[in-house]
Amino acid sequence: MKKFKFHLITALFIAAATFTGCAHYPQNQPLTSAQCNDTYNFSKIHSPEGSDETFIVLTFSGGGTRAAALAYGVLNKLREMPLDKSGKTILEEVDVISTVSGGSFTGAYYALFGNRIFTDFKDKFLYRNMEGEILRELFNPVNWWRLASPYFSRIDLAAEIYDEIIFDKKTYGALAGQGKKPFLIVNATNLYQGARFEFTGRQFCYLGSDIRSYPVSRAVAASSAFPFLLSPISLVNYPLTCGKKITPEDELAREDYWANKRRFYSSSDKTIYADEKEHPYVHLMDGGLADNLGLRAVYDLYVREGIRTKINNGKIKRLLVIVVNAKTQKKESFDKNESPPGLPTTAYKTATVSMDNYTFESVQVFSDLISERIKAQQDIAGCQQLLDRHAHGDYKIPPLAGGNLKLYAVDLAFDNIDDPGWRSYFNDLPTSFNLTHEQVNNLIDIGGKLLSEHPEFKRFIAGNTNLGGKRTGF
């Protein structure tokens, strides 16, 4: 009997060791030469003729279920509002959605499943105690041996849950296959650089990797991998088999240190992937560590890709940017004590200070970028009037391409709430993935209310009326 027990225990240890060694996160796959031009990029999104005249960008911030529900409320309000007399809603005209952390659940779900979000997303995610579900799996003995592996961790377990119960095991191939707007940018943070990492085909080309086969759930898991609570998501950096990772544009940017430092550093953040031996792996965490609004991705899309081109070609007449910011202003009391705050408080504040700061500046920087362009066209028009009035001869100043653009920048935040009681209520909501039904419903309601009452959004709606569309009541 003793001999039997010895053999049984030995067999269990061998099985456990084998199982532990086999547990591994799902790796991103290398990009083949045949796949290089068949990926998920903004340029691949089909835009019917005239559909870009009103170009709409949404950004959803981090903030757990609070952020996801607030973003849902904005989507729901946009669905209720007609864009013009054609009967199209404003939501149907959304071109780009850039997301971070909690906002990534809502943005990714809508990009994948469209209006289905309004029938099942509340039960699938918003009303669900995701923290409890992850904890149950963590304490499930079946997963203990897997979690003992150095290549499988808490975030991989969370991603499996998201994949199964929220995203129906969809990959980026499903998004690419749709070929239609909105274009989704899920944002995470590269721990090595502290730089923004976006889940797009362009970014994955720097890794020599195929984004089409990558699960959307793992992108969302990386975007929402809050420091200390969850571990990083890891990616493999492969050689690129169909060209150079460092593009001609990157080469030019690397010469721009003194002329354009923002462009220089943006390029440097990407070109490190060209050295696969020095950087064979990439480890990603919460996107809020680099940009908690998701607005930097839109800035890059404007500077490096198609938005500016569409403006220059006169395709975009009106640009509406809606920033949904679920940041809270919870009152702290630790500065009333002489003794410093404890480790948990210090760790949390360390992780969130960079997320919370400079949100206003991020909105302003992007708004100023477009406004300067509009002002340049106005200056040209003013100079032309002076020439026409005073100069002898027919002198024409070349117009600025796309100079007649109209910009509407809508920044939604709890600080916009007039009622101090409700403002305090929303600012006191926790950053978690477990809110009550009542809290979720209140967040959905306030999301719609903040949007419809925002002065810039009202100006946009008034522009719809001037274009012959239907004016929506508030």
XYZ file of C-alpha atoms in Angstrom:
474
model
C 0.000 0.000 0.000
C 2.836 2.379 0.895
C 4.496 1.576 -2.398
C 1.260 2.341 -4.230
C 0.902 5.714 -2.440
C 4.513 6.564 -3.260
C 3.964 5.850 -6.934
C 0.673 7.771 -6.906
C 2.263 10.844 -5.328
C 5.198 10.622 -7.738
C 2.823 10.383 -10.690
C 0.856 13.413 -9.454
C 4.017 15.488 -9.080
C 5.192 14.488 -12.554
C 1.769 15.319 -14.015
C 1.697 18.635 -12.150
C 5.196 19.528 -13.334
C 4.290 18.601 -16.902
C 1.038 20.577 -16.767
C 2.812 23.571 -15.250
C 5.470 23.493 -17.937
C 2.835 23.326 -20.678
C 0.787 26.283 -19.427
C 1.588 29.175 -21.753
C -0.158 32.351 -22.821
C -1.438 32.398 -26.443
C 1.348 33.945 -28.508
C 0.823 36.440 -31.292
C 1.726 34.926 -34.657
C 4.385 36.093 -37.158
C 3.329 38.052 -40.209
C 3.921 36.281 -43.494
C 4.774 38.041 -46.749
C 1.311 37.236 -48.093
C -0.351 38.949 -45.105
C 1.610 42.213 -45.153
C -0.988 44.131 -47.153
C -3.967 42.373 -45.600
C -4.140 43.726 -42.079
C -6.231 45.974 -39.817
C -5.372 49.593 -40.610
C -7.291 52.842 -40.928
C -6.547 52.983 -44.646
C -8.407 49.683 -45.122
C -11.701 51.030 -43.791
C -14.222 51.533 -46.578
C -15.798 54.992 -46.684
C -18.655 55.494 -49.171
C -18.508 58.666 -51.251
C -19.448 61.697 -49.147
C -19.532 59.783 -45.861
C -16.440 61.579 -44.529
C -17.904 65.085 -44.775
C -18.866 64.738 -41.128
C -15.994 62.882 -39.479
C -16.629 61.715 -35.913
C -14.057 60.476 -33.398
C -14.860 59.033 -29.969
C -12.340 58.422 -27.200
C -13.241 56.377 -24.123
C -11.084 56.787 -21.028
C -10.123 54.299 -18.354
C -11.955 53.877 -15.066
C -13.253 50.298 -14.810
C -16.986 49.652 -15.176
C -17.576 53.331 -14.411
C -15.817 54.264 -17.667
C -17.482 51.465 -19.642
C -20.977 52.505 -18.519
C -20.367 56.210 -19.159
C -19.160 55.398 -22.682
C -22.216 53.191 -23.214
C -24.455 56.100 -22.241
C -22.806 58.309 -24.872
C -23.192 55.628 -27.566
C -26.841 55.221 -26.639
C -27.497 58.958 -26.896
C -25.749 59.157 -30.289
C -27.958 56.302 -31.477
C -31.075 58.321 -30.611
C -29.997 61.420 -32.547
C -30.455 61.785 -36.326
C -27.518 63.274 -38.193
C -29.524 64.736 -41.055
C -32.737 64.304 -43.005
C -31.456 61.044 -44.519
C -32.472 59.324 -41.283
C -28.943 58.259 -40.378
C -28.083 58.531 -36.715
C -24.968 60.293 -35.461
C -23.739 56.950 -34.143
C -23.771 55.469 -37.653
C -21.337 58.180 -38.752
C -18.702 57.476 -36.078
C -15.395 56.887 -37.898
C -12.857 56.179 -35.150
C -13.063 54.915 -31.568
C -9.914 55.104 -29.429
C -10.137 53.361 -26.060
C -8.277 52.859 -22.805
C -8.768 50.340 -19.985
C -12.429 50.166 -18.885
C -13.523 52.124 -21.948
C -11.954 49.436 -24.145
C -14.664 46.929 -23.222
C -17.404 49.205 -24.576
C -15.487 50.430 -27.623
C -14.311 46.983 -28.687
C -17.743 45.436 -28.211
C -19.433 48.099 -30.326
C -16.779 47.867 -33.050
C -17.283 44.094 -33.214
C -21.047 43.751 -32.821
C -22.592 47.139 -33.624
C -26.083 47.781 -32.255
C -26.125 44.390 -30.580
C -24.398 46.233 -27.738
C -27.756 47.748 -26.792
C -29.396 44.351 -26.272
C -26.863 42.261 -24.379
C -23.829 44.279 -23.226
C -25.357 45.280 -19.906
C -25.848 41.670 -18.860
C -22.626 40.439 -20.472
C -20.431 43.025 -18.802
C -21.833 46.180 -17.189
C -24.063 44.410 -14.650
C -21.582 41.609 -14.131
C -19.236 41.218 -11.169
C -16.118 40.670 -13.267
C -13.842 40.960 -10.252
C -15.719 38.125 -8.555
C -15.537 35.937 -11.659
C -11.787 36.439 -11.985
C -11.268 35.712 -8.282
C -13.285 32.500 -8.539
C -11.053 31.315 -11.364
C -7.937 32.301 -9.438
C -9.045 30.165 -6.487
C -10.144 27.267 -8.661
C -7.650 24.410 -8.004
C -7.773 23.516 -11.698
C -5.961 26.776 -12.468
C -3.350 26.645 -9.702
C -0.898 24.567 -11.699
C -1.370 26.802 -14.745
C -0.731 29.925 -12.686
C 2.437 28.349 -11.293
C 3.907 28.512 -14.793
C 6.154 31.529 -15.498
C 4.404 31.788 -18.888
C 0.811 31.984 -17.688
C -0.453 34.562 -15.202
C -3.501 36.328 -13.794
C -3.965 38.517 -16.850
C -4.027 35.476 -19.146
C -6.769 33.969 -17.013
C -8.733 37.226 -17.139
C -8.319 37.364 -20.930
C -9.766 33.835 -21.212
C -12.831 34.951 -19.257
C -13.289 38.032 -21.449
C -12.857 35.880 -24.551
C -15.483 33.378 -23.471
C -18.249 35.476 -21.948
C -17.879 38.915 -23.599
C -16.168 38.847 -26.995
C -17.325 35.467 -28.357
C -13.703 34.487 -29.131
C -13.473 37.066 -31.921
C -10.083 38.057 -33.326
C -8.956 41.168 -35.162
C -9.668 39.235 -38.322
C -13.361 39.788 -37.599
C -12.828 43.555 -37.446
C -10.663 43.561 -40.572
C -13.199 41.399 -42.393
C -15.973 43.922 -41.759
C -13.924 46.581 -43.550
C -16.186 49.312 -42.276
C -16.149 52.060 -39.698
C -15.657 52.624 -36.883
C -11.930 51.968 -36.849
C -10.981 50.699 -33.382
C -7.768 51.647 -31.558
C -7.301 49.823 -28.241
C -4.458 51.440 -26.287
C -2.034 49.838 -23.827
C 1.366 50.862 -22.414
C 4.739 49.325 -23.274
C 6.398 48.857 -19.867
C 9.932 49.112 -21.276
C 9.451 52.625 -22.624
C 6.347 53.786 -20.808
C 5.098 54.585 -24.307
C 1.641 54.122 -25.781
C 1.094 50.849 -27.656
C -1.911 50.557 -29.939
C -3.529 47.385 -31.220
C -3.580 48.138 -34.936
C -2.078 46.486 -37.974
C 0.462 49.300 -38.297
C 1.734 48.745 -34.754
C 1.834 44.959 -35.189
C 3.920 45.373 -38.366
C 6.643 46.829 -36.139
C 6.484 43.489 -34.285
C 6.506 41.518 -37.547
C 3.223 40.080 -36.279
C -0.210 39.256 -37.661
C -2.899 41.180 -35.794
C -5.725 39.456 -37.665
C -5.209 36.232 -35.721
C -4.924 38.026 -32.365
C -7.895 37.814 -29.934
C -9.642 41.121 -29.260
C -10.067 39.955 -25.655
C -6.300 39.974 -25.098
C -6.001 43.503 -26.467
C -8.701 44.640 -24.038
C -7.013 42.704 -21.216
C -3.718 44.486 -21.925
C -5.455 47.862 -22.068
C -7.074 47.258 -18.644
C -4.197 45.470 -16.853
C -4.074 47.736 -13.814
C -0.652 47.760 -12.091
C -0.220 45.609 -8.958
C -3.601 43.919 -9.393
C -2.975 42.292 -12.770
C 0.157 41.162 -14.558
C 1.290 42.335 -18.022
C 0.237 40.849 -21.345
C 3.254 39.658 -23.352
C 3.866 39.729 -27.111
C 6.616 38.255 -29.255
C 8.688 40.593 -31.456
C 9.405 38.800 -34.759
C 11.578 39.819 -37.721
C 9.545 41.399 -40.517
C 9.675 39.188 -43.616
C 8.178 41.642 -46.097
C 10.193 44.814 -45.752
C 11.938 47.001 -43.194
C 10.383 47.837 -39.844
C 11.918 51.287 -39.978
C 9.923 53.097 -42.643
C 11.175 56.077 -44.705
C 8.905 58.259 -42.553
C 10.640 56.936 -39.423
C 14.044 57.655 -40.944
C 13.051 61.259 -41.576
C 11.613 61.623 -38.085
C 14.848 60.395 -36.537
C 16.581 63.400 -38.101
C 14.015 65.787 -36.621
C 15.189 66.009 -33.007
C 15.666 69.782 -33.047
C 12.924 70.566 -35.554
C 10.136 68.346 -34.178
C 10.899 66.520 -30.938
C 7.403 65.050 -30.654
C 7.800 63.407 -34.044
C 11.319 62.244 -33.150
C 10.267 60.523 -29.923
C 7.144 59.033 -31.462
C 9.287 57.397 -34.119
C 11.895 56.272 -31.571
C 9.186 54.524 -29.534
C 8.401 52.370 -32.567
C 11.799 51.791 -34.142
C 13.207 49.946 -31.102
C 11.235 46.944 -32.361
C 13.639 46.712 -35.286
C 16.192 45.161 -32.906
C 14.553 41.798 -32.211
C 17.627 40.456 -30.409
C 17.647 43.305 -27.902
C 13.835 43.429 -27.602
C 12.517 39.917 -28.365
C 9.388 40.440 -26.208
C 7.003 43.271 -25.397
C 5.183 43.504 -22.057
C 2.036 45.609 -21.924
C -0.041 47.085 -19.120
C -2.921 49.502 -18.593
C -3.163 52.077 -21.381
C -3.856 54.793 -18.836
C -0.213 54.775 -17.765
C 0.669 56.450 -21.074
C -2.592 58.243 -21.935
C -5.813 57.756 -20.005
C -7.979 59.520 -22.597
C -7.006 57.668 -25.758
C -6.547 61.022 -27.474
C -2.863 60.599 -28.345
C -3.835 57.804 -30.736
C -6.150 60.225 -32.542
C -3.374 62.827 -32.652
C -1.059 60.261 -34.254
C -3.797 59.201 -36.668
C -4.104 62.826 -37.715
C -0.370 63.483 -38.014
C 0.819 60.171 -39.486
C -2.140 58.651 -41.288
C -5.385 59.396 -43.037
C -7.260 62.129 -41.158
C -5.046 64.987 -42.329
C -5.019 63.584 -45.863
C -8.815 63.513 -45.921
C -8.883 67.115 -44.673
C -6.346 68.207 -47.307
C -8.409 66.540 -50.021
C -11.497 68.403 -48.874
C -13.329 65.215 -47.893
C -13.775 66.207 -44.245
C -15.862 69.352 -43.793
C -16.693 68.945 -40.098
C -14.648 67.162 -37.446
C -16.413 66.170 -34.221
C -14.220 64.792 -31.422
C -16.005 63.512 -28.308
C -13.765 62.718 -25.335
C -15.553 60.620 -22.703
C -13.532 61.079 -19.531
C -14.594 58.987 -16.515
C -11.912 60.475 -14.268
C -13.072 61.080 -10.687
C -12.104 63.692 -8.124
C -12.452 61.638 -4.983
C -11.538 63.527 -1.821
C -8.529 62.196 0.048
C -7.772 62.707 3.730
C -4.207 61.461 4.116
C -2.760 64.975 3.931
C -4.467 65.721 7.268
C -2.164 63.295 9.053
C 1.462 63.860 9.979
C 2.362 60.241 9.246
C 2.636 59.414 5.533
C 0.054 57.165 3.838
C 0.585 53.411 3.903
C 1.906 51.194 1.134
C -1.489 50.349 -0.486
C -2.466 54.031 -0.753
C 0.978 55.032 -2.003
C 1.003 52.242 -4.596
C -2.462 53.184 -5.859
C -1.647 56.889 -6.105
C 1.662 56.123 -7.831
C -0.185 54.119 -10.459
C -2.950 56.649 -11.019
C -1.349 60.098 -10.702
C -0.065 60.014 -14.283
C -3.454 58.722 -15.455
C -5.355 61.570 -13.820
C -3.083 64.492 -14.644
C -3.009 66.572 -17.824
C -6.321 65.344 -19.212
C -7.436 68.900 -19.928
C -4.113 69.661 -21.616
C -4.449 66.601 -23.873
C -7.820 67.795 -25.121
C -6.498 71.319 -25.565
C -3.387 70.224 -27.488
C -5.476 68.346 -30.032
C -8.010 71.156 -30.291
C -5.215 73.700 -30.799
C -3.658 71.529 -33.521
C -6.815 71.758 -35.636
C -7.660 75.319 -34.592
C -4.270 76.570 -35.785
C -5.033 75.077 -39.173
C -8.416 76.829 -39.279
C -6.837 80.123 -38.198
C -4.215 79.823 -40.953
C -6.980 79.576 -43.544
C -8.749 82.586 -42.026
C -5.500 84.584 -42.191
C -5.064 83.618 -45.842
C -8.637 84.678 -46.583
C -8.084 88.018 -44.818
C -4.873 88.689 -46.750
C -6.636 87.841 -50.001
C -9.349 90.376 -49.230
C -6.732 93.075 -48.644
C -5.022 92.201 -51.931
C -8.307 92.313 -53.798
C -9.087 95.695 -52.294
C -5.745 97.476 -52.634
C -3.427 95.658 -55.043
C -3.265 96.382 -58.763
C -3.578 93.179 -60.714
C -5.020 89.767 -60.062
C -3.000 88.306 -57.197
C -4.175 85.004 -55.719
C -2.770 83.438 -52.566
C -2.849 79.629 -52.806
C -5.529 78.393 -50.394
C -4.669 76.048 -47.523
C -5.884 72.556 -48.354
C -8.964 71.719 -46.381
C -8.975 75.124 -44.784
C -12.747 75.381 -44.505
C -12.854 72.665 -41.854
C -15.111 73.163 -38.817
C -13.987 71.636 -35.509
C -16.179 70.603 -32.577
C -14.285 69.380 -29.481
C -16.607 67.902 -26.834
C -14.978 66.906 -23.544
C -17.328 65.106 -21.175
C -16.462 64.743 -17.482
C -18.179 64.576 -14.126
C -16.927 68.086 -13.360
C -19.408 69.281 -16.020
C -22.333 68.289 -13.768
C -24.020 71.385 -12.320
C -25.728 69.722 -9.356
C -23.134 69.401 -6.532
C -24.893 66.360 -5.050
C -24.792 64.359 -8.269
C -21.289 65.587 -9.048
C -20.146 64.266 -5.677
C -22.038 60.997 -6.241
C -20.255 60.209 -9.501
C -16.867 61.377 -8.245
C -17.174 58.950 -5.326
C -17.798 55.901 -7.521
C -14.931 53.394 -7.277
C -12.624 52.304 -10.077
C -13.618 48.660 -10.127
C -15.264 46.034 -12.304
C -18.166 45.523 -9.941
C -20.840 48.214 -9.687
C -24.493 47.884 -8.723
C -27.258 47.954 -11.336
C -28.339 51.332 -9.998
C -24.839 52.806 -10.322
C -24.502 51.482 -13.861
C -27.895 52.872 -14.893
C -27.068 56.281 -13.384
C -23.788 56.358 -15.302
C -25.564 55.518 -18.551
C -28.089 58.298 -17.935
C -25.477 60.911 -17.052
C -23.407 59.988 -20.115
C -26.301 60.891 -22.389
C -27.142 63.991 -20.396
C -23.569 65.317 -20.387
C -23.403 64.892 -24.152
C -26.710 66.515 -25.017
C -26.058 69.510 -22.745
C -22.471 70.199 -23.816
C -22.202 73.620 -25.566
C -19.897 72.321 -28.322
C -22.211 69.420 -29.078
C -25.155 71.811 -29.271
C -23.145 73.860 -31.748
C -22.567 70.712 -33.807
C -26.300 69.912 -33.775
C -27.082 73.492 -34.816
C -24.717 72.940 -37.737
C -26.789 69.909 -38.703
C -29.850 72.142 -38.795
C -28.054 74.646 -41.007
C -27.163 71.797 -43.359
C -30.821 70.953 -43.705
C -31.024 68.176 -41.151
C -33.361 67.648 -38.256
C -32.694 69.469 -35.017
C -32.820 67.188 -31.999
C -34.575 68.446 -28.892
C -32.818 68.461 -25.503
